[in-house]
Amino acid sequence: MIRTRSPFRRTAVLAAASAAALVLAACGGHGDTGDSSAAHGGHPSDTASPAASAAASPGQHNAADVAFAEGMVPHHRQAVEMADLAPGRAGSAEVKKLAADIQRAQDPEIEKLSGWLTSWGEDVPAAGAMDHSLHGGASGGMMTMQEMDQLEKASGKAFDTAFLEMMIKHHDGAVAMARTEKAEGASPDAKAMADAIVTSQSAEIAQMNELLLGTS
């Protein structure tokens, strides 16, 4: 009788052990679903997504982005200051329109650049700051105080010529800065603005060269 019952007992023991193993595996598997479901799109991955999305968010930046924003803010401010002189001094309707276009494009960019600097924990250059060291080596196309005085005192055709010559130089500097940002920056937003600056200001340089031929 013992021999006939022992196989059943062994079977029962094995069945119980197998059931226990399945329970443990199920518990262990549930505890690991954070990794497996993350790989397969399960709900636990949602708890990890904020950190992942933050790392890849448009707010990411590097030193090149900071230098671009810090340099472009005063650069744009000076372009707007130059454009502000055109309505009362320019003799050409085309120059007046160009100046208005420059102001309309660059005012919002100044706000964006300033907002990025603030969000990155950096100081926004103070109004009136014209530190050429921010523009990488040369002046970045920035006008000197003497050149700005000259432009302010000119009118008519003399203003048109001076404005176009200075703004071409100014745009050349901005395009160079934007190309550096495109090559070295990390912020998708800043690089997108840099790309837009290269495109728009290169087109304006071509336009200004044509207008300059008409003033000569």
PDB file of C-alpha atoms in Angstrom:
ATOM      1  CA  MET A   1       0.000   0.000   0.000  1.00  0.00           C
ATOM      2  CA  ILE A   2       2.811   2.412   0.776  1.00  0.00           C
ATOM      3  CA  ARG A   3       4.320   1.784  -2.607  1.00  0.00           C
ATOM      4  CA  THR A   4       1.012   2.429  -4.320  1.00  0.00           C
ATOM      5  CA  ARG A   5       0.381   5.687  -2.440  1.00  0.00           C
ATOM      6  CA  SER A   6       3.878   7.240  -2.696  1.00  0.00           C
ATOM      7  CA  PRO A   7       3.674   8.056  -6.424  1.00  0.00           C
ATOM      8  CA  PHE A   8       0.519  10.052  -5.770  1.00  0.00           C
ATOM      9  CA  ARG A   9       2.166  11.802  -2.853  1.00  0.00           C
ATOM     10  CA  ARG A  10       5.166  12.639  -5.004  1.00  0.00           C
ATOM     11  CA  THR A  11       2.824  13.960  -7.671  1.00  0.00           C
ATOM     12  CA  ALA A  12       1.028  16.151  -5.136  1.00  0.00           C
ATOM     13  CA  VAL A  13       4.287  17.525  -3.798  1.00  0.00           C
ATOM     14  CA  LEU A  14       5.550  18.264  -7.291  1.00  0.00           C
ATOM     15  CA  ALA A  15       2.271  19.920  -8.199  1.00  0.00           C
ATOM     16  CA  ALA A  16       2.403  22.098  -5.093  1.00  0.00           C
ATOM     17  CA  ALA A  17       6.000  23.084  -5.808  1.00  0.00           C
ATOM     18  CA  SER A  18       5.112  23.923  -9.390  1.00  0.00           C
ATOM     19  CA  ALA A  19       2.187  26.066  -8.241  1.00  0.00           C
ATOM     20  CA  ALA A  20       4.407  27.898  -5.764  1.00  0.00           C
ATOM     21  CA  ALA A  21       6.986  28.511  -8.466  1.00  0.00           C
ATOM     22  CA  LEU A  22       4.300  29.922 -10.739  1.00  0.00           C
ATOM     23  CA  VAL A  23       3.083  32.268  -8.002  1.00  0.00           C
ATOM     24  CA  LEU A  24       6.616  33.495  -7.317  1.00  0.00           C
ATOM     25  CA  ALA A  25       7.273  33.972 -11.031  1.00  0.00           C
ATOM     26  CA  ALA A  26       4.044  35.916 -11.374  1.00  0.00           C
ATOM     27  CA  CYS A  27       4.945  38.170  -8.450  1.00  0.00           C
ATOM     28  CA  GLY A  28       8.460  38.692  -9.759  1.00  0.00           C
ATOM     29  CA  GLY A  29       7.186  39.346 -13.259  1.00  0.00           C
ATOM     30  CA  HIS A  30       4.721  41.938 -11.967  1.00  0.00           C
ATOM     31  CA  GLY A  31       7.498  43.706 -10.106  1.00  0.00           C
ATOM     32  CA  ASP A  32       9.598  43.853 -13.269  1.00  0.00           C
ATOM     33  CA  THR A  33       6.848  45.201 -15.498  1.00  0.00           C
ATOM     34  CA  GLY A  34       8.195  48.687 -15.028  1.00  0.00           C
ATOM     35  CA  ASP A  35      11.096  47.756 -17.295  1.00  0.00           C
ATOM     36  CA  SER A  36       9.367  45.358 -19.634  1.00  0.00           C
ATOM     37  CA  SER A  37       6.274  47.501 -20.125  1.00  0.00           C
ATOM     38  CA  ALA A  38       8.431  50.559 -20.675  1.00  0.00           C
ATOM     39  CA  ALA A  39      10.081  48.716 -23.519  1.00  0.00           C
ATOM     40  CA  HIS A  40       6.702  47.629 -24.903  1.00  0.00           C
ATOM     41  CA  GLY A  41       4.715  50.799 -24.321  1.00  0.00           C
ATOM     42  CA  GLY A  42       2.946  49.688 -21.093  1.00  0.00           C
ATOM     43  CA  HIS A  43       1.474  52.086 -18.546  1.00  0.00           C
ATOM     44  CA  PRO A  44       4.391  51.947 -16.034  1.00  0.00           C
ATOM     45  CA  SER A  45       6.553  53.715 -18.625  1.00  0.00           C
ATOM     46  CA  ASP A  46       4.394  56.793 -18.070  1.00  0.00           C
ATOM     47  CA  THR A  47       6.054  57.298 -14.691  1.00  0.00           C
ATOM     48  CA  ALA A  48       9.470  57.496 -16.358  1.00  0.00           C
ATOM     49  CA  SER A  49       8.399  59.610 -19.324  1.00  0.00           C
ATOM     50  CA  PRO A  50       8.615  63.054 -17.628  1.00  0.00           C
ATOM     51  CA  ALA A  51      12.342  62.652 -17.001  1.00  0.00           C
ATOM     52  CA  ALA A  52      12.916  61.319 -20.485  1.00  0.00           C
ATOM     53  CA  SER A  53      10.885  64.081 -22.083  1.00  0.00           C
ATOM     54  CA  ALA A  54      12.646  66.732 -19.982  1.00  0.00           C
ATOM     55  CA  ALA A  55      16.020  65.519 -21.214  1.00  0.00           C
ATOM     56  CA  ALA A  56      14.873  65.872 -24.799  1.00  0.00           C
ATOM     57  CA  SER A  57      12.757  69.009 -24.340  1.00  0.00           C
ATOM     58  CA  PRO A  58      13.343  72.199 -26.365  1.00  0.00           C
ATOM     59  CA  GLY A  59      14.687  73.767 -23.162  1.00  0.00           C
ATOM     60  CA  GLN A  60      17.967  71.874 -23.479  1.00  0.00           C
ATOM     61  CA  HIS A  61      20.886  74.128 -24.326  1.00  0.00           C
ATOM     62  CA  ASN A  62      24.642  74.502 -24.204  1.00  0.00           C
ATOM     63  CA  ALA A  63      27.212  77.286 -24.008  1.00  0.00           C
ATOM     64  CA  ALA A  64      26.886  78.028 -27.733  1.00  0.00           C
ATOM     65  CA  ASP A  65      23.151  78.659 -27.315  1.00  0.00           C
ATOM     66  CA  VAL A  66      23.797  81.048 -24.434  1.00  0.00           C
ATOM     67  CA  ALA A  67      26.467  82.920 -26.408  1.00  0.00           C
ATOM     68  CA  PHE A  68      24.119  83.140 -29.403  1.00  0.00           C
ATOM     69  CA  ALA A  69      21.265  84.590 -27.342  1.00  0.00           C
ATOM     70  CA  GLU A  70      23.502  86.948 -25.355  1.00  0.00           C
ATOM     71  CA  GLY A  71      25.089  88.235 -28.536  1.00  0.00           C
ATOM     72  CA  MET A  72      21.966  88.441 -30.664  1.00  0.00           C
ATOM     73  CA  VAL A  73      19.894  90.444 -28.165  1.00  0.00           C
ATOM     74  CA  PRO A  74      22.042  93.612 -28.327  1.00  0.00           C
ATOM     75  CA  HIS A  75      22.721  92.946 -32.013  1.00  0.00           C
ATOM     76  CA  HIS A  76      18.994  92.944 -32.804  1.00  0.00           C
ATOM     77  CA  ARG A  77      18.402  95.917 -30.534  1.00  0.00           C
ATOM     78  CA  GLN A  78      20.871  97.980 -32.535  1.00  0.00           C
ATOM     79  CA  ALA A  79      19.274  96.916 -35.838  1.00  0.00           C
ATOM     80  CA  VAL A  80      15.891  98.037 -34.493  1.00  0.00           C
ATOM     81  CA  GLU A  81      17.438 101.315 -33.326  1.00  0.00           C
ATOM     82  CA  MET A  82      18.793 101.876 -36.832  1.00  0.00           C
ATOM     83  CA  ALA A  83      15.445 100.987 -38.377  1.00  0.00           C
ATOM     84  CA  ASP A  84      13.681 103.439 -36.055  1.00  0.00           C
ATOM     85  CA  LEU A  85      15.596 106.285 -37.718  1.00  0.00           C
ATOM     86  CA  ALA A  86      14.299 105.504 -41.210  1.00  0.00           C
ATOM     87  CA  PRO A  87      10.724 106.849 -41.120  1.00  0.00           C
ATOM     88  CA  GLY A  88      11.838 110.435 -40.484  1.00  0.00           C
ATOM     89  CA  ARG A  89      15.127 110.390 -42.385  1.00  0.00           C
ATOM     90  CA  ALA A  90      15.026 107.979 -45.347  1.00  0.00           C
ATOM     91  CA  GLY A  91      14.397 109.414 -48.778  1.00  0.00           C
ATOM     92  CA  SER A  92      13.505 106.106 -50.410  1.00  0.00           C
ATOM     93  CA  ALA A  93      10.173 104.357 -49.874  1.00  0.00           C
ATOM     94  CA  GLU A  94      11.975 101.027 -50.361  1.00  0.00           C
ATOM     95  CA  VAL A  95      14.406 101.835 -47.547  1.00  0.00           C
ATOM     96  CA  LYS A  96      11.525 102.821 -45.270  1.00  0.00           C
ATOM     97  CA  LYS A  97       9.728  99.554 -46.010  1.00  0.00           C
ATOM     98  CA  LEU A  98      12.896  97.534 -45.481  1.00  0.00           C
ATOM     99  CA  ALA A  99      13.449  99.230 -42.124  1.00  0.00           C
ATOM    100  CA  ALA A 100       9.870  98.456 -41.091  1.00  0.00           C
ATOM    101  CA  ASP A 101      10.333  94.810 -42.116  1.00  0.00           C
ATOM    102  CA  ILE A 102      13.534  94.561 -40.079  1.00  0.00           C
ATOM    103  CA  GLN A 103      11.849  96.022 -37.016  1.00  0.00           C
ATOM    104  CA  ARG A 104       8.809  93.769 -37.390  1.00  0.00           C
ATOM    105  CA  ALA A 105      10.995  90.645 -37.636  1.00  0.00           C
ATOM    106  CA  GLN A 106      13.552  91.400 -34.946  1.00  0.00           C
ATOM    107  CA  ASP A 107      11.407  92.780 -32.112  1.00  0.00           C
ATOM    108  CA  PRO A 108       9.713  89.384 -31.517  1.00  0.00           C
ATOM    109  CA  GLU A 109      13.080  87.620 -31.782  1.00  0.00           C
ATOM    110  CA  ILE A 110      14.483  89.847 -29.045  1.00  0.00           C
ATOM    111  CA  GLU A 111      11.605  88.758 -26.801  1.00  0.00           C
ATOM    112  CA  LYS A 112      12.204  85.075 -27.577  1.00  0.00           C
ATOM    113  CA  LEU A 113      15.957  85.317 -27.023  1.00  0.00           C
ATOM    114  CA  SER A 114      15.434  87.145 -23.723  1.00  0.00           C
ATOM    115  CA  GLY A 115      12.904  84.529 -22.621  1.00  0.00           C
ATOM    116  CA  TRP A 116      15.325  81.709 -23.373  1.00  0.00           C
ATOM    117  CA  LEU A 117      18.097  83.349 -21.384  1.00  0.00           C
ATOM    118  CA  THR A 118      15.775  83.809 -18.413  1.00  0.00           C
ATOM    119  CA  SER A 119      14.598  80.181 -18.586  1.00  0.00           C
ATOM    120  CA  TRP A 120      18.235  79.035 -18.760  1.00  0.00           C
ATOM    121  CA  GLY A 121      19.097  80.988 -15.614  1.00  0.00           C
ATOM    122  CA  GLU A 122      21.212  83.531 -17.522  1.00  0.00           C
ATOM    123  CA  ASP A 123      21.128  87.322 -17.416  1.00  0.00           C
ATOM    124  CA  VAL A 124      19.530  89.208 -20.286  1.00  0.00           C
ATOM    125  CA  PRO A 125      21.944  91.881 -21.584  1.00  0.00           C
ATOM    126  CA  ALA A 126      20.930  95.271 -20.258  1.00  0.00           C
ATOM    127  CA  ALA A 127      19.306  97.714 -22.633  1.00  0.00           C
ATOM    128  CA  GLY A 128      21.988  99.732 -24.389  1.00  0.00           C
ATOM    129  CA  ALA A 129      24.607  97.003 -23.887  1.00  0.00           C
ATOM    130  CA  MET A 130      26.798  96.925 -26.995  1.00  0.00           C
ATOM    131  CA  ASP A 131      29.622  94.698 -25.783  1.00  0.00           C
ATOM    132  CA  HIS A 132      31.364  93.573 -28.968  1.00  0.00           C
ATOM    133  CA  SER A 133      33.049  90.756 -27.099  1.00  0.00           C
ATOM    134  CA  LEU A 134      29.699  88.977 -27.195  1.00  0.00           C
ATOM    135  CA  HIS A 135      29.904  88.631 -30.949  1.00  0.00           C
ATOM    136  CA  GLY A 136      32.900  86.356 -31.228  1.00  0.00           C
ATOM    137  CA  GLY A 137      36.225  87.902 -32.170  1.00  0.00           C
ATOM    138  CA  ALA A 138      35.210  90.809 -34.387  1.00  0.00           C
ATOM    139  CA  SER A 139      32.404  93.257 -33.784  1.00  0.00           C
ATOM    140  CA  GLY A 140      29.776  90.974 -35.292  1.00  0.00           C
ATOM    141  CA  GLY A 141      28.781  93.764 -37.639  1.00  0.00           C
ATOM    142  CA  MET A 142      27.837  96.088 -34.786  1.00  0.00           C
ATOM    143  CA  MET A 143      27.988  99.806 -35.460  1.00  0.00           C
ATOM    144  CA  THR A 144      30.243 102.043 -33.393  1.00  0.00           C
ATOM    145  CA  MET A 145      28.797 105.014 -31.555  1.00  0.00           C
ATOM    146  CA  GLN A 146      30.394 107.267 -34.169  1.00  0.00           C
ATOM    147  CA  GLU A 147      28.658 105.382 -36.979  1.00  0.00           C
ATOM    148  CA  MET A 148      25.323 105.584 -35.180  1.00  0.00           C
ATOM    149  CA  ASP A 149      25.809 109.345 -34.724  1.00  0.00           C
ATOM    150  CA  GLN A 150      26.596 109.653 -38.427  1.00  0.00           C
ATOM    151  CA  LEU A 151      23.432 107.768 -39.362  1.00  0.00           C
ATOM    152  CA  GLU A 152      21.299 109.836 -37.000  1.00  0.00           C
ATOM    153  CA  LYS A 153      22.516 113.086 -38.541  1.00  0.00           C
ATOM    154  CA  ALA A 154      21.964 111.994 -42.165  1.00  0.00           C
ATOM    155  CA  SER A 155      18.792 112.421 -44.198  1.00  0.00           C
ATOM    156  CA  GLY A 156      17.467 111.777 -47.688  1.00  0.00           C
ATOM    157  CA  LYS A 157      19.771 109.997 -50.109  1.00  0.00           C
ATOM    158  CA  ALA A 158      22.733 110.285 -47.727  1.00  0.00           C
ATOM    159  CA  PHE A 159      20.747 108.452 -45.066  1.00  0.00           C
ATOM    160  CA  ASP A 160      19.642 105.773 -47.523  1.00  0.00           C
ATOM    161  CA  THR A 161      23.216 105.077 -48.578  1.00  0.00           C
ATOM    162  CA  ALA A 162      24.579 105.055 -45.033  1.00  0.00           C
ATOM    163  CA  PHE A 163      21.706 102.922 -43.749  1.00  0.00           C
ATOM    164  CA  LEU A 164      22.080 100.312 -46.478  1.00  0.00           C
ATOM    165  CA  GLU A 165      25.862 100.104 -46.147  1.00  0.00           C
ATOM    166  CA  MET A 166      25.682  99.785 -42.360  1.00  0.00           C
ATOM    167  CA  MET A 167      22.788  97.346 -42.343  1.00  0.00           C
ATOM    168  CA  ILE A 168      24.515  95.077 -44.869  1.00  0.00           C
ATOM    169  CA  LYS A 169      27.501  94.929 -42.537  1.00  0.00           C
ATOM    170  CA  HIS A 170      25.161  94.410 -39.588  1.00  0.00           C
ATOM    171  CA  HIS A 171      23.306  91.570 -41.320  1.00  0.00           C
ATOM    172  CA  ASP A 172      26.591  89.936 -42.336  1.00  0.00           C
ATOM    173  CA  GLY A 173      27.519  89.779 -38.659  1.00  0.00           C
ATOM    174  CA  ALA A 174      24.155  88.323 -37.688  1.00  0.00           C
ATOM    175  CA  VAL A 175      24.363  85.649 -40.392  1.00  0.00           C
ATOM    176  CA  ALA A 176      27.841  84.646 -39.183  1.00  0.00           C
ATOM    177  CA  MET A 177      26.591  84.382 -35.596  1.00  0.00           C
ATOM    178  CA  ALA A 178      23.572  82.354 -36.711  1.00  0.00           C
ATOM    179  CA  ARG A 179      25.738  79.928 -38.686  1.00  0.00           C
ATOM    180  CA  THR A 180      27.878  79.357 -35.604  1.00  0.00           C
ATOM    181  CA  GLU A 181      24.738  78.605 -33.609  1.00  0.00           C
ATOM    182  CA  LYS A 182      23.500  76.158 -36.246  1.00  0.00           C
ATOM    183  CA  ALA A 183      26.836  74.317 -36.139  1.00  0.00           C
ATOM    184  CA  GLU A 184      27.471  74.337 -32.389  1.00  0.00           C
ATOM    185  CA  GLY A 185      24.168  74.900 -30.584  1.00  0.00           C
ATOM    186  CA  ALA A 186      22.015  72.286 -28.839  1.00  0.00           C
ATOM    187  CA  SER A 187      18.665  74.070 -28.391  1.00  0.00           C
ATOM    188  CA  PRO A 188      16.255  73.113 -31.197  1.00  0.00           C
ATOM    189  CA  ASP A 189      14.435  76.437 -30.829  1.00  0.00           C
ATOM    190  CA  ALA A 190      17.612  78.523 -30.948  1.00  0.00           C
ATOM    191  CA  LYS A 191      18.912  76.583 -33.946  1.00  0.00           C
ATOM    192  CA  ALA A 192      15.593  77.047 -35.723  1.00  0.00           C
ATOM    193  CA  MET A 193      15.796  80.801 -35.149  1.00  0.00           C
ATOM    194  CA  ALA A 194      19.384  80.795 -36.388  1.00  0.00           C
ATOM    195  CA  ASP A 195      18.293  79.022 -39.550  1.00  0.00           C
ATOM    196  CA  ALA A 196      15.539  81.599 -40.081  1.00  0.00           C
ATOM    197  CA  ILE A 197      18.014  84.444 -39.550  1.00  0.00           C
ATOM    198  CA  VAL A 198      20.414  83.023 -42.138  1.00  0.00           C
ATOM    199  CA  THR A 199      17.602  82.698 -44.677  1.00  0.00           C
ATOM    200  CA  SER A 200      15.832  86.014 -44.090  1.00  0.00           C
ATOM    201  CA  GLN A 201      18.846  88.239 -43.572  1.00  0.00           C
ATOM    202  CA  SER A 202      20.746  86.750 -46.509  1.00  0.00           C
ATOM    203  CA  ALA A 203      17.749  87.648 -48.677  1.00  0.00           C
ATOM    204  CA  GLU A 204      17.703  91.162 -47.207  1.00  0.00           C
ATOM    205  CA  ILE A 205      21.422  91.562 -47.893  1.00  0.00           C
ATOM    206  CA  ALA A 206      20.773  90.787 -51.561  1.00  0.00           C
ATOM    207  CA  GLN A 207      17.878  93.270 -51.569  1.00  0.00           C
ATOM    208  CA  MET A 208      19.981  95.974 -49.924  1.00  0.00           C
ATOM    209  CA  ASN A 209      22.804  95.501 -52.405  1.00  0.00           C
ATOM    210  CA  GLU A 210      20.328  96.121 -55.199  1.00  0.00           C
ATOM    211  CA  LEU A 211      18.914  99.211 -53.471  1.00  0.00           C
ATOM    212  CA  LEU A 212      22.430 100.461 -52.866  1.00  0.00           C
ATOM    213  CA  LEU A 213      23.122 100.357 -56.592  1.00  0.00           C
ATOM    214  CA  GLY A 214      20.088 102.590 -57.070  1.00  0.00           C
ATOM    215  CA  THR A 215      21.367 105.196 -54.633  1.00  0.00           C
ATOM    216  CA  SER A 216      24.775 105.508 -56.311  1.00  0.00           C
TER     217      SER A 216
END
